[in-house]
Coordinates of C-alpha atoms and ligand atoms in Angstrom, one line a residue:
M1 CA -27.4 15.1 43.7
V2 CA -26.7 16.4 47.5
R3 CA -22.8 18.6 47.4
V4 CA -20.3 19.0 49.8
H5 CA -19.3 22.4 50.1
G6 CA -15.6 21.7 51.6
D7 CA -16.0 21.1 55.5
T8 CA -18.2 23.9 56.2
G9 CA -20.9 21.6 58.1
H10 CA -23.4 23.0 55.5
C11 CA -24.8 20.9 52.1
W12 CA -25.4 22.4 48.8
H13 CA -29.2 23.7 50.7
G14 CA -27.4 26.0 53.1
M15 CA -28.7 23.7 56.0
R16 CA -26.1 22.1 58.5
C17 CA -26.0 19.0 59.2
A18 CA -24.8 16.7 61.4
A19 CA -23.0 14.0 58.9
V20 CA -21.7 16.7 57.6
L21 CA -20.5 18.1 60.7
G22 CA -19.0 14.6 61.9
A23 CA -17.1 14.7 58.5
A24 CA -15.5 17.9 58.8
Q25 CA -14.2 16.5 62.2
A26 CA -12.0 13.9 60.7
T27 CA -9.8 15.6 58.3
S28 CA -7.7 14.5 60.0
T29 CA -7.8 10.7 59.7
A30 CA -6.3 8.9 56.5
P31 CA -7.8 10.2 53.4
L32 CA -9.6 6.5 52.7
L33 CA -12.0 6.5 56.1
R34 CA -12.3 10.1 55.0
A35 CA -13.9 8.8 51.7
R36 CA -16.3 6.3 53.2
L37 CA -17.1 8.8 56.3
L38 CA -18.2 11.7 52.9
G39 CA -20.2 8.9 51.3
A40 CA -22.1 7.8 54.7
A41 CA -23.1 11.9 54.9
R42 CA -24.3 11.5 51.2
H43 CA -25.9 8.7 52.0
T44 CA -28.2 10.6 55.0
M45 CA -29.0 13.7 53.4
A46 CA -29.8 11.9 50.3
T47 CA -32.4 10.1 53.2
N48 CA -33.4 13.1 55.1
L49 CA -33.6 14.7 51.8
L50 CA -36.8 12.6 51.0
H51 CA -40.3 13.0 52.0
V52 CA -42.1 9.9 51.3
P53 CA -40.6 6.7 51.5
K54 CA -39.7 4.0 49.3
P55 CA -42.8 2.0 49.0
Q56 CA -42.9 -1.0 50.6
G57 CA -45.0 -3.0 48.5
L58 CA -42.1 -2.9 45.6
L59 CA -39.6 -4.2 48.3
R60 CA -41.7 -7.6 47.9
P61 CA -41.6 -9.5 44.8
L62 CA -44.4 -9.4 42.6
V63 CA -46.9 -12.5 43.1
V64 CA -49.3 -13.1 39.4
P65 CA -51.4 -15.9 41.0
E66 CA -52.6 -18.4 38.4
R67 CA -55.9 -17.5 36.9
L68 CA -58.6 -18.6 34.3
L69 CA -59.7 -16.1 32.1
L70 CA -63.0 -16.4 31.1
G71 CA -64.8 -13.3 32.0
P72 CA -64.9 -11.0 28.3
G73 CA -61.2 -10.5 28.4
P74 CA -57.5 -10.9 28.3
S75 CA -57.6 -14.0 28.1
N76 CA -55.3 -16.0 29.3
V77 CA -51.6 -16.0 26.9
P78 CA -49.7 -19.1 26.0
P79 CA -46.1 -20.1 26.9
R80 CA -45.1 -19.3 23.5
I81 CA -46.6 -15.9 23.6
L82 CA -45.2 -14.7 26.5
A83 CA -42.0 -15.6 25.2
A84 CA -42.1 -13.2 22.6
G85 CA -43.1 -10.6 24.5
G86 CA -40.5 -11.6 27.2
Q87 CA -37.6 -11.0 24.3
Q88 CA -34.9 -8.7 25.4
L89 CA -35.8 -5.2 23.4
L90 CA -33.8 -3.9 19.8
G91 CA -34.1 -0.7 18.3
H92 CA -38.2 0.5 17.4
M93 CA -36.5 1.5 14.0
H94 CA -33.7 -1.6 13.3
P95 CA -34.9 -3.8 10.0
E96 CA -35.7 -7.0 12.6
V97 CA -38.6 -5.0 14.2
L98 CA -39.5 -3.0 11.1
Q99 CA -39.6 -6.5 9.7
V100 CA -42.1 -7.4 13.4
M101 CA -44.1 -5.0 11.9
D102 CA -44.8 -5.7 8.3
E103 CA -45.1 -9.4 9.7
I104 CA -48.6 -8.1 11.8
K105 CA -49.2 -6.2 9.0
A106 CA -49.4 -9.3 6.7
G107 CA -50.9 -10.6 9.9
I108 CA -53.8 -8.3 10.5
Q109 CA -54.9 -8.7 6.4
Y110 CA -55.3 -12.2 6.8
A111 CA -57.2 -12.0 10.5
F112 CA -59.9 -9.0 9.1
Q113 CA -59.4 -10.9 4.8
T114 CA -58.8 -7.4 3.2
Q115 CA -55.8 -6.3 1.3
N116 CA -56.3 -2.8 2.1
R117 CA -52.5 -1.4 2.5
L118 CA -53.3 1.2 5.9
T119 CA -53.3 -1.0 7.7
L120 CA -51.0 -2.1 10.6
A121 CA -51.3 -1.5 14.6
I122 CA -52.4 1.2 16.8
S123 CA -50.0 1.3 20.0
G124 CA -52.6 1.1 23.0
T125 CA -56.3 -0.7 23.2
G126 CA -59.2 -1.1 22.3
H127 CA -60.9 1.8 23.2
C128 CA -56.8 3.8 21.1
A129 CA -58.5 2.3 18.2
M130 CA -61.3 3.4 18.2
E131 CA -60.8 7.3 18.7
A132 CA -58.3 6.8 16.6
A133 CA -61.2 5.3 13.7
L134 CA -63.1 8.2 14.6
L135 CA -60.7 11.0 15.1
N136 CA -59.0 10.8 11.6
L137 CA -62.3 10.0 9.9
L138 CA -64.5 12.4 11.3
E139 CA -64.2 16.6 11.1
H140 CA -65.8 19.4 12.9
G141 CA -69.2 19.3 12.2
D142 CA -69.4 15.8 10.4
T143 CA -72.8 14.1 11.2
A144 CA -71.3 9.7 13.1
L145 CA -74.6 7.3 12.7
V146 CA -74.0 5.4 15.9
A147 CA -76.1 2.6 16.3
V148 CA -75.8 1.9 19.7
N149 CA -77.5 -1.5 21.5
G150 CA -74.9 -1.7 24.2
I151 CA -71.7 0.0 25.9
W152 CA -69.7 0.6 22.6
G153 CA -71.7 2.3 20.9
Q154 CA -72.3 4.7 23.6
R155 CA -68.5 5.1 24.1
A156 CA -68.4 5.6 20.4
A157 CA -71.4 8.7 20.6
D158 CA -69.6 10.0 23.4
I159 CA -65.6 10.2 21.7
A160 CA -67.7 11.7 18.1
R161 CA -69.3 13.9 20.2
R162 CA -65.7 15.2 21.7
L163 CA -64.4 15.3 17.8
G164 CA -67.1 18.2 17.7
A165 CA -69.6 15.3 15.2
I166 CA -73.1 15.4 14.4
V167 CA -73.8 12.9 16.4
R168 CA -77.5 10.8 15.9
E169 CA -78.3 7.6 17.5
L170 CA -79.5 4.8 16.4
W171 CA -81.0 2.1 19.8
K172 CA -82.6 -1.4 20.5
P173 CA -82.0 -3.1 23.2
P174 CA -79.6 -4.9 24.9
G175 CA -79.3 -8.4 23.7
E176 CA -80.7 -7.4 19.8
Y177 CA -79.0 -6.6 16.8
F178 CA -79.7 -4.0 14.0
T179 CA -81.3 -5.4 10.5
P180 CA -80.6 -4.0 7.4
Q181 CA -84.2 -1.8 7.6
D182 CA -82.9 -0.1 10.7
I183 CA -79.6 1.0 9.2
E184 CA -81.2 2.6 5.6
E185 CA -84.1 4.6 8.1
G186 CA -81.0 6.0 10.1
L187 CA -78.9 6.1 7.0
V188 CA -82.4 8.2 5.4
R189 CA -83.1 10.1 8.1
H190 CA -79.7 11.6 9.0
K191 CA -77.4 11.7 6.6
P192 CA -74.3 10.6 8.0
L193 CA -71.0 10.8 6.7
V194 CA -70.4 7.0 8.8
L195 CA -71.9 4.4 10.3
F196 CA -70.4 2.9 13.5
I197 CA -71.6 -0.3 14.3
T198 CA -70.2 -2.8 16.7
H199 CA -69.4 -6.6 15.3
G200 CA -69.3 -7.9 19.1
E201 CA -70.8 -6.6 21.4
S202 CA -69.2 -8.3 24.6
S203 CA -71.2 -5.8 26.9
T204 CA -75.0 -7.7 25.7
G205 CA -73.4 -10.9 24.2
V206 CA -74.5 -10.3 20.5
L207 CA -72.9 -11.2 17.2
Q208 CA -74.5 -8.5 14.3
P209 CA -74.9 -9.7 11.2
L210 CA -72.8 -7.9 8.9
E211 CA -73.9 -8.9 5.1
G212 CA -75.0 -5.8 3.1
L213 CA -74.2 -3.3 5.9
G214 CA -71.6 -2.1 3.5
E215 CA -73.3 -2.2 -0.2
L216 CA -76.1 -0.3 1.9
C217 CA -73.7 2.9 3.8
H218 CA -71.8 3.3 0.7
R219 CA -75.4 4.2 -1.4
H220 CA -76.0 6.0 1.3
G221 CA -72.5 8.4 0.9
C222 CA -71.6 6.3 3.9
L223 CA -68.8 5.2 5.2
L224 CA -68.9 1.7 7.4
L225 CA -66.8 1.5 10.5
V226 CA -67.4 -1.4 12.7
D227 CA -65.4 -2.4 15.7
A228 CA -64.5 -6.5 16.1
V229 CA -62.0 -6.2 19.6
A230 CA -64.3 -8.5 20.5
S231 CA -65.2 -11.2 17.8
L232 CA -61.8 -11.0 16.5
G233 CA -60.9 -14.8 14.8
G234 CA -64.1 -15.9 16.8
A235 CA -66.4 -14.9 14.5
P236 CA -66.3 -14.4 10.2
I237 CA -65.8 -11.1 9.0
F238 CA -64.8 -10.5 5.7
M239 CA -63.6 -6.8 5.6
D240 CA -63.3 -6.6 1.4
Q241 CA -66.4 -8.7 1.1
Q242 CA -67.9 -7.0 3.1
E243 CA -67.4 -3.4 2.3
I244 CA -66.0 -2.1 5.6
D245 CA -64.6 0.7 5.3
V246 CA -62.8 1.6 8.7
L247 CA -62.3 -2.0 11.1
Y248 CA -60.7 -2.5 14.2
S249 CA -60.0 -4.8 16.9
G250 CA -57.3 -5.8 20.2
S251 CA -55.0 -8.1 21.0
Q252 CA -55.9 -9.5 24.1
K253 CA -59.3 -11.4 23.1
V254 CA -58.8 -14.1 20.3
L255 CA -55.1 -13.7 19.7
N256 CA -54.2 -13.9 22.9
A257 CA -51.9 -11.8 23.5
P258 CA -51.5 -8.9 26.1
P259 CA -53.5 -5.6 25.8
G260 CA -51.7 -2.7 24.7
S261 CA -52.1 -3.5 20.6
A262 CA -54.5 -2.5 18.2
P263 CA -55.0 -3.8 14.8
I264 CA -56.7 -1.2 12.6
S265 CA -57.3 -1.4 8.5
F266 CA -58.6 0.8 6.7
S267 CA -60.1 0.8 3.3
E268 CA -59.4 2.9 -0.1
R269 CA -62.5 4.8 0.6
A270 CA -62.0 5.3 3.9
R271 CA -57.9 6.5 3.0
E272 CA -59.8 9.0 0.3
K273 CA -61.8 10.4 3.1
I274 CA -58.8 11.1 5.4
L275 CA -56.6 12.8 3.1
R276 CA -59.9 15.3 1.8
R277 CA -60.0 16.4 5.3
K278 CA -59.7 20.1 5.6
T279 CA -58.2 20.4 8.9
Q280 CA -55.8 17.9 11.0
P281 CA -56.9 15.4 13.2
L282 CA -57.0 15.9 16.6
S283 CA -54.5 14.0 18.2
F284 CA -51.2 13.7 16.9
Y285 CA -50.1 10.6 18.4
L286 CA -53.2 8.9 16.1
D287 CA -52.6 10.5 13.2
M288 CA -53.4 8.2 10.5
G289 CA -51.2 10.1 7.7
W290 CA -48.5 10.0 10.6
L291 CA -49.3 6.1 11.6
A292 CA -48.8 5.1 7.8
N293 CA -45.7 6.7 7.3
Y294 CA -44.5 4.5 10.6
W295 CA -45.6 1.4 9.0
G296 CA -45.1 1.4 6.1
C297 CA -48.4 1.9 4.0
D298 CA -47.4 5.2 2.6
G299 CA -44.0 4.4 0.2
E300 CA -42.1 6.4 2.0
P301 CA -38.9 6.1 3.9
R302 CA -40.4 5.6 7.2
R303 CA -39.8 8.2 9.7
Y304 CA -39.8 8.2 13.9
H305 CA -43.2 9.1 14.9
H306 CA -43.0 7.4 18.7
T307 CA -41.0 4.6 20.0
A308 CA -43.5 1.6 19.5
P309 CA -43.9 -0.8 22.5
I310 CA -42.0 -2.9 21.2
N311 CA -43.0 -5.9 22.8
S312 CA -45.9 -6.1 22.5
F313 CA -45.0 -6.0 19.1
F314 CA -43.6 -9.0 19.9
S315 CA -46.4 -10.9 21.4
L316 CA -48.8 -9.2 18.4
R317 CA -47.0 -10.7 16.3
E318 CA -46.6 -14.4 17.8
G319 CA -50.7 -14.3 18.2
L320 CA -51.3 -13.7 15.1
A321 CA -48.9 -16.6 13.3
M322 CA -50.5 -18.3 15.9
L323 CA -53.9 -18.0 14.1
V324 CA -52.1 -18.5 11.0
E325 CA -51.2 -21.8 11.7
L326 CA -54.7 -22.3 12.8
G327 CA -56.5 -21.1 10.1
L328 CA -59.3 -18.7 10.6
E329 CA -61.6 -21.5 9.4
S330 CA -60.6 -23.4 12.3
S331 CA -60.6 -20.9 14.7
W332 CA -64.4 -19.9 13.8
E333 CA -65.1 -23.0 14.6
R334 CA -63.6 -23.9 17.9
H335 CA -65.6 -20.8 19.2
R336 CA -68.6 -21.9 17.5
A337 CA -68.1 -25.7 19.1
N338 CA -67.4 -24.7 22.9
C339 CA -69.3 -21.4 23.1
A340 CA -72.6 -24.6 21.4
Q341 CA -71.6 -26.5 24.5
L342 CA -70.8 -23.5 27.4
C343 CA -74.8 -23.1 25.9
Q344 CA -76.2 -26.3 26.7
G345 CA -74.0 -27.0 29.7
L346 CA -75.9 -23.3 30.8
R347 CA -79.1 -24.7 30.1
D348 CA -78.9 -28.0 31.8
L349 CA -78.3 -25.8 35.1
G350 CA -81.4 -24.5 34.7
L351 CA -80.1 -21.0 33.8
E352 CA -81.8 -18.6 31.1
L353 CA -79.2 -16.7 28.3
F354 CA -79.9 -13.8 26.8
V355 CA -79.3 -13.1 23.8
K356 CA -82.6 -15.5 22.7
E357 CA -81.5 -15.8 18.7
E358 CA -79.2 -18.5 18.0
K359 CA -77.4 -16.7 15.1
A360 CA -77.5 -13.3 17.2
R361 CA -74.6 -14.7 19.6
L362 CA -71.8 -14.5 20.2
P363 CA -69.5 -17.0 20.0
T364 CA -66.2 -15.5 22.0
I365 CA -68.5 -13.9 25.2
T366 CA -71.9 -15.4 26.4
T367 CA -74.0 -14.0 28.5
V368 CA -76.8 -15.5 30.8
R369 CA -79.1 -13.8 33.5
V370 CA -78.3 -13.5 36.5
P371 CA -79.8 -16.0 38.2
K372 CA -83.4 -15.5 40.5
G373 CA -82.9 -14.6 43.9
Y374 CA -78.7 -14.6 43.2
D375 CA -76.7 -11.7 44.4
W376 CA -73.8 -11.7 40.4
K377 CA -70.7 -10.0 42.9
E378 CA -71.0 -13.1 44.8
I379 CA -71.0 -15.8 42.4
T380 CA -68.1 -13.6 40.3
A381 CA -66.5 -13.5 44.0
F382 CA -67.0 -17.2 44.6
L383 CA -65.9 -18.7 41.2
M384 CA -63.1 -16.0 41.8
E385 CA -62.2 -17.4 45.2
N386 CA -63.0 -20.6 45.3
H387 CA -62.3 -22.0 41.3
A388 CA -59.6 -19.5 40.7
I389 CA -61.8 -18.6 37.7
E390 CA -63.1 -14.6 36.0
I391 CA -66.0 -14.3 34.4
A392 CA -67.9 -11.4 34.6
G393 CA -71.3 -9.6 36.2
G394 CA -72.9 -6.7 32.9
L395 CA -71.0 -3.8 31.6
G396 CA -72.9 -1.0 30.8
P397 CA -76.9 -1.4 29.9
S398 CA -76.1 -5.4 31.1
V399 CA -75.2 -4.7 34.4
G400 CA -77.0 -6.1 37.0
K401 CA -79.1 -8.2 34.1
V402 CA -76.7 -10.7 33.1
L403 CA -72.8 -12.6 33.7
R404 CA -70.4 -13.0 31.2
I405 CA -68.6 -15.9 30.0
G406 CA -65.8 -15.6 27.8
L407 CA -63.7 -18.4 26.0
M408 CA -61.2 -16.7 23.5
G409 CA -58.6 -18.0 21.4
C410 CA -56.8 -20.9 23.6
N411 CA -59.1 -20.1 26.6
S412 CA -61.6 -21.2 23.8
T413 CA -61.5 -25.4 25.2
S414 CA -63.6 -28.4 25.6
S415 CA -61.8 -28.5 29.1
N416 CA -62.7 -24.6 30.1
V417 CA -66.1 -25.5 29.2
D418 CA -66.8 -28.1 32.0
R419 CA -64.1 -26.3 34.4
V420 CA -66.7 -23.3 34.3
L421 CA -69.9 -25.3 34.2
H422 CA -68.4 -27.7 37.2
G423 CA -68.0 -24.2 38.6
L424 CA -71.7 -22.3 38.3
R425 CA -73.0 -25.8 39.5
D426 CA -71.0 -24.9 42.7
A427 CA -71.8 -21.8 43.0
L428 CA -75.5 -21.9 42.3
R429 CA -75.5 -24.4 45.3
R430 CA -73.3 -22.3 47.7
C431 CA -74.3 -18.7 47.5
H432 CA -77.0 -16.8 49.2
R433 CA -80.2 -17.7 47.8
S434 CA -82.5 -14.4 48.8
Q435 CA -86.2 -16.0 49.7
L436 CA -87.9 -13.1 47.7
Ligands
PMP501 N1 -65.0 -3.2 21.5 C1 -65.8 -3.4 22.0 C2 -66.3 -4.4 22.0 C3 -64.6 -4.4 23.6 O1 -65.2 -5.8 24.0 C4 -63.9 -4.5 24.5 C5 -63.1 -4.4 25.8 N2 -63.6 -4.7 26.1 C6 -63.1 -2.7 23.9 C7 -64.2 -1.6 22.6 C8 -62.2 -1.7 24.4 O2 -60.8 -2.5 24.1 P1 -59.9 -2.2 25.4 O3 -60.7 -2.4 26.8 O4 -58.3 -2.8 24.8 O5 -59.7 -1.1 25.0

């Protein structure tokens, strides 16, 4: 705030200021005029003090074009969920918000098919849940085995290394999945405390079979950590029956909520491992002890931990409510059927699916090889410019190799399949094709 020292013509910085001088000379004018002049002086000085001008972009209205988001996420948000996120705020410890948190917890238990009491939503995106899982499970010097067949294994290995864990990797080429034999060999060889594996590998379009992996891990004294950010609600997963110890997902894929909150759940085994820690988790924000209390999972009175992103929770609640209303089986069937229609349509266009085995194809995100002679960037840009449809190129090890088409939650419809196939047909006709 700018203060003016009497009528000396000095502002509080000691600078002689023309506006202040002008105001000083006005001492004989009527008090009202004098006050007005002083106000103007203050305003002018404040303006002069600012070295960074007002950003012009912020003086224009926000413009959000309409687009069909058929990339690997985020997906479009239906009006009901948008409206939930646009509700007025409440205090984050108000009983109504705590009730919403309890409903989210129940929704996640349903979506994950788990009875785990340590079930909640992280205030952050899928990466945040990945970090929360790894940093609560792992201590410095613990061994983690990471199954890498795309970018998510690479990222998990990176995070685990930052935590000081000994990281061992199991490798498969992009487009392939791990068999129980692959996993068992790794468990025998490396004797890890935690195995990380991705259920829906969104960078390659692979659906990892999980049958038997939990039991296998437990036989070898290891916890099973599964990333289901891209698959939850789109492909069957049964946390308790499949003996998964930590499972996490994201809000912006099948759940159709904006990004910013991430469901996560810990089994009793995982909870005990956390309780046995010799050292505190490296993050206060993601410390599961604190979060368990904040989410009412520990039976203690809830204490303030952080200010929850309340409106994100409203949206997530509605996303989960819509999944509950539809039912998991119908949601899985919807994703299966539309993915099958898309795959057939892509083949009819002469395109080659990246994942060979049908049962290993992720129903939420389909990968197709970049057609020979075409530049993938030109195809994605063409669809965006001419059809207002987002599809994506590859990511990490699949960059330059594939196009990725996502059909998630409300975006998984037969008419969206027709729309994207129509756009692709147009792109193949009109994008530049090299003669090489
Ligand atoms: N895991 C998988 C399988 C994903 O598809 C994604 C998002 N593309 C993430 C983790 C990271 O999620 P976020 O971008 O929300 O941090």
